[in-house]
Amino acid sequence: MSANSPSSPAGQGAERHLPGHIAAALARAGGSGDSAGQEWEGRDLSGEGNPLHNFDNDNGLIDENLRAAFDGLIAGSGGEQQVHAALAGARVYIAVVAQLADGGMGEHGFAEDKEADMALVTLNAPDGRKALPVFSSVDNLQAWHPEARPVAVYAPRAALSAVSEDAQMLVLDPGADFTFVLRRPGMWALARQQEWIPSYLSEDLAAVVAEQASDEEALASIQIAPGRGVGTRTAAGASVAGGGSGPELRLEFTFRPGTDEAAARECVSRIHARLSANQDFAENVDSLEVALKAGPSADPGTRA
């Protein structure tokens, strides 16, 4: 029996809460203190090392470490984890555009002119989720949206902005020769400035999956692997083993000989429900697909 199920967000149907580190950082944003809780009042921000001047000499080009990580991913010598590590220290650009605010009545009863606010640009992914576009260079941003203004930020700050906008993904360089999607778990880790291990490479998640499946007698084995949606392509059509929007994780179920299709699907349903309720799994898996297999001596009549 061999079948692929449609992809779905991991933990779909259950309310997903922000990790505490991110919620705390968002709560501090725009307050009277910095991200370390130190008050701004009375501090001298004019000297060397002031973070406001980090990009004074910015040339608008891609960060060299990020370029190397992209090159490695495209060449097959690196992976998504290396791109994430490069982003942790990279300057990127977010796109903002002018947006007219509503006018009002002045004190003498005359209509006042509308004012222009700057709005952050967001996208809708094919599955309907919100995504924040970010850009590795000014040229890539302007080629994508000529009227957008580039705002230089460190990538972890862009990830935090994405979370505050309820976005589920960062889309790096949409419309460029190579577009890289950082899915929700990687985006959250970047916002927290923590190392990220993709779910399909995580030994801890493999142990969680094995534990949740340990009492299923019909199941011979269960393995994790990259989902079909992890890979993507360059604009020229070259296959790249990373940077796709998902499905991210593939669960491969192998059943004992003689297991019929109904019993196999009931087993999958039980395990999926347990994993969806597991906090570690729900936080670290963005989207999921399932493959069902039968043992080598199974009755051919059970194949689907």
mmCIF file of N, CA, C and O in Angstrom, residues 220-267:
data_model
loop_
_atom_site.group_PDB
_atom_site.id
_atom_site.type_symbol
_atom_site.label_atom_id
_atom_site.label_comp_id
_atom_site.label_asym_id
_atom_site.label_seq_id
_atom_site.Cartn_x
_atom_site.Cartn_y
_atom_site.Cartn_z
ATOM 1 N N ALA A 220 5.328 -1.074 11.372
ATOM 2 C CA ALA A 220 6.665 -1.665 11.401
ATOM 3 C C ALA A 220 7.726 -0.600 11.667
ATOM 4 O O ALA A 220 8.690 -0.835 12.399
ATOM 5 N N SER A 221 7.571 0.576 11.075
ATOM 6 C CA SER A 221 8.521 1.666 11.299
ATOM 7 C C SER A 221 7.890 2.984 10.873
ATOM 8 O O SER A 221 6.908 3.009 10.117
ATOM 9 N N ILE A 222 8.463 4.065 11.375
ATOM 10 C CA ILE A 222 8.060 5.404 10.953
ATOM 11 C C ILE A 222 9.321 6.244 10.843
ATOM 12 O O ILE A 222 10.164 6.237 11.745
ATOM 13 N N GLN A 223 9.492 6.921 9.724
ATOM 14 C CA GLN A 223 10.700 7.695 9.455
ATOM 15 C C GLN A 223 10.317 9.130 9.077
ATOM 16 O O GLN A 223 9.232 9.382 8.569
ATOM 17 N N ILE A 224 11.244 10.070 9.326
ATOM 18 C CA ILE A 224 11.053 11.441 8.869
ATOM 19 C C ILE A 224 11.999 11.710 7.701
ATOM 20 O O ILE A 224 13.082 11.131 7.621
ATOM 21 N N ALA A 225 11.560 12.580 6.793
ATOM 22 C CA ALA A 225 12.341 12.930 5.615
ATOM 23 C C ALA A 225 11.902 14.313 5.140
ATOM 24 O O ALA A 225 10.846 14.806 5.550
ATOM 25 N N PRO A 226 12.684 14.953 4.279
ATOM 26 C CA PRO A 226 12.237 16.239 3.728
ATOM 27 C C PRO A 226 10.954 16.084 2.920
ATOM 28 O O PRO A 226 10.799 15.130 2.156
ATOM 29 N N GLY A 227 10.025 17.005 3.082
ATOM 30 C CA GLY A 227 8.801 16.995 2.291
ATOM 31 C C GLY A 227 9.074 17.439 0.864
ATOM 32 O O GLY A 227 10.118 18.019 0.550
ATOM 33 N N ARG A 228 8.106 17.192 0.007
ATOM 34 C CA ARG A 228 8.269 17.558 -1.402
ATOM 35 C C ARG A 228 8.409 19.056 -1.600
ATOM 36 O O ARG A 228 8.977 19.503 -2.596
ATOM 37 N N GLY A 229 7.900 19.849 -0.659
ATOM 38 C CA GLY A 229 7.929 21.292 -0.812
ATOM 39 C C GLY A 229 9.156 21.971 -0.247
ATOM 40 O O GLY A 229 9.229 23.196 -0.245
ATOM 41 N N VAL A 230 10.131 21.211 0.237
ATOM 42 C CA VAL A 230 11.356 21.828 0.729
ATOM 43 C C VAL A 230 12.174 22.371 -0.434
ATOM 44 O O VAL A 230 12.744 23.451 -0.367
ATOM 45 N N GLY A 231 12.239 21.624 -1.511
ATOM 46 C CA GLY A 231 13.002 22.052 -2.674
ATOM 47 C C GLY A 231 12.290 23.117 -3.477
ATOM 48 O O GLY A 231 11.085 23.322 -3.354
ATOM 49 N N THR A 232 13.056 23.814 -4.284
ATOM 50 C CA THR A 232 12.496 24.836 -5.166
ATOM 51 C C THR A 232 13.346 24.887 -6.428
ATOM 52 O O THR A 232 14.188 24.020 -6.653
ATOM 53 N N ARG A 233 13.166 25.913 -7.238
ATOM 54 C CA ARG A 233 13.931 26.061 -8.481
ATOM 55 C C ARG A 233 14.369 27.510 -8.662
ATOM 56 O O ARG A 233 13.722 28.433 -8.168
ATOM 57 N N THR A 234 15.457 27.669 -9.374
ATOM 58 C CA THR A 234 15.882 29.009 -9.750
ATOM 59 C C THR A 234 15.007 29.500 -10.900
ATOM 60 O O THR A 234 14.226 28.739 -11.478
ATOM 61 N N ALA A 235 15.152 30.768 -11.250
ATOM 62 C CA ALA A 235 14.376 31.316 -12.359
ATOM 63 C C ALA A 235 14.696 30.603 -13.666
ATOM 64 O O ALA A 235 13.847 30.511 -14.555
ATOM 65 N N ALA A 236 15.913 30.053 -13.775
ATOM 66 C CA ALA A 236 16.314 29.327 -14.983
ATOM 67 C C ALA A 236 15.846 27.884 -14.983
ATOM 68 O O ALA A 236 16.052 27.165 -15.960
ATOM 69 N N GLY A 237 15.221 27.438 -13.884
ATOM 70 C CA GLY A 237 14.680 26.087 -13.824
ATOM 71 C C GLY A 237 15.561 25.067 -13.148
ATOM 72 O O GLY A 237 15.201 23.885 -13.074
ATOM 73 N N ALA A 238 16.715 25.485 -12.617
ATOM 74 C CA ALA A 238 17.595 24.538 -11.932
ATOM 75 C C ALA A 238 17.001 24.147 -10.589
ATOM 76 O O ALA A 238 16.507 24.993 -9.837
ATOM 77 N N SER A 239 17.038 22.859 -10.263
ATOM 78 C CA SER A 239 16.489 22.349 -9.010
ATOM 79 C C SER A 239 17.407 22.697 -7.846
ATOM 80 O O SER A 239 18.629 22.570 -7.935
ATOM 81 N N VAL A 240 16.804 23.160 -6.733
ATOM 82 C CA VAL A 240 17.546 23.516 -5.525
ATOM 83 C C VAL A 240 16.917 22.764 -4.352
ATOM 84 O O VAL A 240 15.698 22.798 -4.175
ATOM 85 N N ALA A 241 17.741 22.121 -3.541
ATOM 86 C CA ALA A 241 17.238 21.281 -2.449
ATOM 87 C C ALA A 241 16.980 22.094 -1.184
ATOM 88 O O ALA A 241 17.429 21.744 -0.086
ATOM 89 N N GLY A 242 16.242 23.178 -1.305
ATOM 90 C CA GLY A 242 15.920 23.994 -0.145
ATOM 91 C C GLY A 242 15.336 25.316 -0.585
ATOM 92 O O GLY A 242 15.473 25.731 -1.739
ATOM 93 N N GLY A 243 14.663 25.988 0.347
ATOM 94 C CA GLY A 243 14.099 27.297 0.057
ATOM 95 C C GLY A 243 12.660 27.281 -0.391
ATOM 96 O O GLY A 243 12.092 28.328 -0.678
ATOM 97 N N GLY A 244 12.031 26.097 -0.444
ATOM 98 C CA GLY A 244 10.631 26.014 -0.833
ATOM 99 C C GLY A 244 9.699 26.327 0.324
ATOM 100 O O GLY A 244 10.092 26.321 1.497
ATOM 101 N N SER A 245 8.435 26.568 0.002
ATOM 102 C CA SER A 245 7.469 26.992 1.024
ATOM 103 C C SER A 245 6.788 25.822 1.736
ATOM 104 O O SER A 245 6.077 26.020 2.709
ATOM 105 N N GLY A 246 6.985 24.601 1.276
ATOM 106 C CA GLY A 246 6.403 23.438 1.947
ATOM 107 C C GLY A 246 5.507 22.656 1.015
ATOM 108 O O GLY A 246 5.225 23.107 -0.095
ATOM 109 N N PRO A 247 5.074 21.442 1.403
ATOM 110 C CA PRO A 247 5.209 20.830 2.727
ATOM 111 C C PRO A 247 6.660 20.531 3.087
ATOM 112 O O PRO A 247 7.459 20.139 2.249
ATOM 113 N N GLU A 248 6.925 20.713 4.367
ATOM 114 C CA GLU A 248 8.291 20.701 4.879
ATOM 115 C C GLU A 248 8.748 19.322 5.351
ATOM 116 O O GLU A 248 9.900 18.934 5.126
ATOM 117 N N LEU A 249 7.876 18.608 6.024
ATOM 118 C CA LEU A 249 8.263 17.341 6.643
ATOM 119 C C LEU A 249 7.427 16.203 6.075
ATOM 120 O O LEU A 249 6.211 16.331 5.917
ATOM 121 N N ARG A 250 8.083 15.086 5.790
ATOM 122 C CA ARG A 250 7.419 13.894 5.272
ATOM 123 C C ARG A 250 7.515 12.794 6.331
ATOM 124 O O ARG A 250 8.607 12.474 6.808
ATOM 125 N N LEU A 251 6.374 12.247 6.708
ATOM 126 C CA LEU A 251 6.335 11.092 7.604
ATOM 127 C C LEU A 251 6.087 9.848 6.767
ATOM 128 O O LEU A 251 5.076 9.763 6.061
ATOM 129 N N GLU A 252 7.001 8.918 6.839
ATOM 130 C CA GLU A 252 6.903 7.685 6.057
ATOM 131 C C GLU A 252 6.534 6.529 6.983
ATOM 132 O O GLU A 252 7.318 6.122 7.834
ATOM 133 N N PHE A 253 5.312 6.010 6.824
ATOM 134 C CA PHE A 253 4.788 4.912 7.633
ATOM 135 C C PHE A 253 4.989 3.606 6.866
ATOM 136 O O PHE A 253 4.535 3.478 5.725
ATOM 137 N N THR A 254 5.624 2.641 7.482
ATOM 138 C CA THR A 254 5.730 1.298 6.906
ATOM 139 C C THR A 254 4.962 0.338 7.804
ATOM 140 O O THR A 254 5.248 0.236 9.008
ATOM 141 N N PHE A 255 3.977 -0.365 7.221
ATOM 142 C CA PHE A 255 3.101 -1.225 8.004
ATOM 143 C C PHE A 255 3.498 -2.691 7.868
ATOM 144 O O PHE A 255 4.111 -3.107 6.881
ATOM 145 N N ARG A 256 3.125 -3.440 8.868
ATOM 146 C CA ARG A 256 3.426 -4.877 8.867
ATOM 147 C C ARG A 256 2.592 -5.578 7.790
ATOM 148 O O ARG A 256 1.490 -5.130 7.446
ATOM 149 N N PRO A 257 3.111 -6.672 7.237
ATOM 150 C CA PRO A 257 2.348 -7.426 6.225
ATOM 151 C C PRO A 257 0.959 -7.789 6.733
ATOM 152 O O PRO A 257 0.777 -8.163 7.899
ATOM 153 N N GLY A 258 -0.015 -7.661 5.864
ATOM 154 C CA GLY A 258 -1.381 -8.016 6.215
ATOM 155 C C GLY A 258 -2.207 -6.857 6.732
ATOM 156 O O GLY A 258 -3.416 -7.016 6.940
ATOM 157 N N THR A 259 -1.603 -5.715 6.961
ATOM 158 C CA THR A 259 -2.358 -4.553 7.433
ATOM 159 C C THR A 259 -3.209 -4.003 6.293
ATOM 160 O O THR A 259 -2.688 -3.689 5.227
ATOM 161 N N ASP A 260 -4.528 -3.909 6.519
ATOM 162 C CA ASP A 260 -5.368 -3.386 5.431
ATOM 163 C C ASP A 260 -5.362 -1.859 5.447
ATOM 164 O O ASP A 260 -4.889 -1.224 6.383
ATOM 165 N N GLU A 261 -5.911 -1.298 4.397
ATOM 166 C CA GLU A 261 -5.841 0.154 4.216
ATOM 167 C C GLU A 261 -6.586 0.902 5.307
ATOM 168 O O GLU A 261 -6.114 1.935 5.805
ATOM 169 N N ALA A 262 -7.743 0.406 5.711
ATOM 170 C CA ALA A 262 -8.531 1.099 6.734
ATOM 171 C C ALA A 262 -7.766 1.170 8.053
ATOM 172 O O ALA A 262 -7.720 2.222 8.710
ATOM 173 N N ALA A 263 -7.142 0.050 8.453
ATOM 174 C CA ALA A 263 -6.377 0.027 9.699
ATOM 175 C C ALA A 263 -5.173 0.958 9.620
ATOM 176 O O ALA A 263 -4.824 1.638 10.593
ATOM 177 N N ALA A 264 -4.537 0.997 8.452
ATOM 178 C CA ALA A 264 -3.374 1.870 8.276
ATOM 179 C C ALA A 264 -3.772 3.328 8.415
ATOM 180 O O ALA A 264 -3.086 4.119 9.087
ATOM 181 N N ARG A 265 -4.872 3.709 7.791
ATOM 182 C CA ARG A 265 -5.283 5.108 7.846
ATOM 183 C C ARG A 265 -5.755 5.496 9.249
ATOM 184 O O ARG A 265 -5.567 6.642 9.678
ATOM 185 N N GLU A 266 -6.366 4.595 9.967
ATOM 186 C CA GLU A 266 -6.742 4.885 11.358
ATOM 187 C C GLU A 266 -5.494 5.103 12.211
ATOM 188 O O GLU A 266 -5.466 5.983 13.082
ATOM 189 N N CYS A 267 -4.465 4.300 11.962
ATOM 190 C CA CYS A 267 -3.196 4.463 12.681
ATOM 191 C C CYS A 267 -2.594 5.835 12.391
ATOM 192 O O CYS A 267 -2.163 6.546 13.302
#
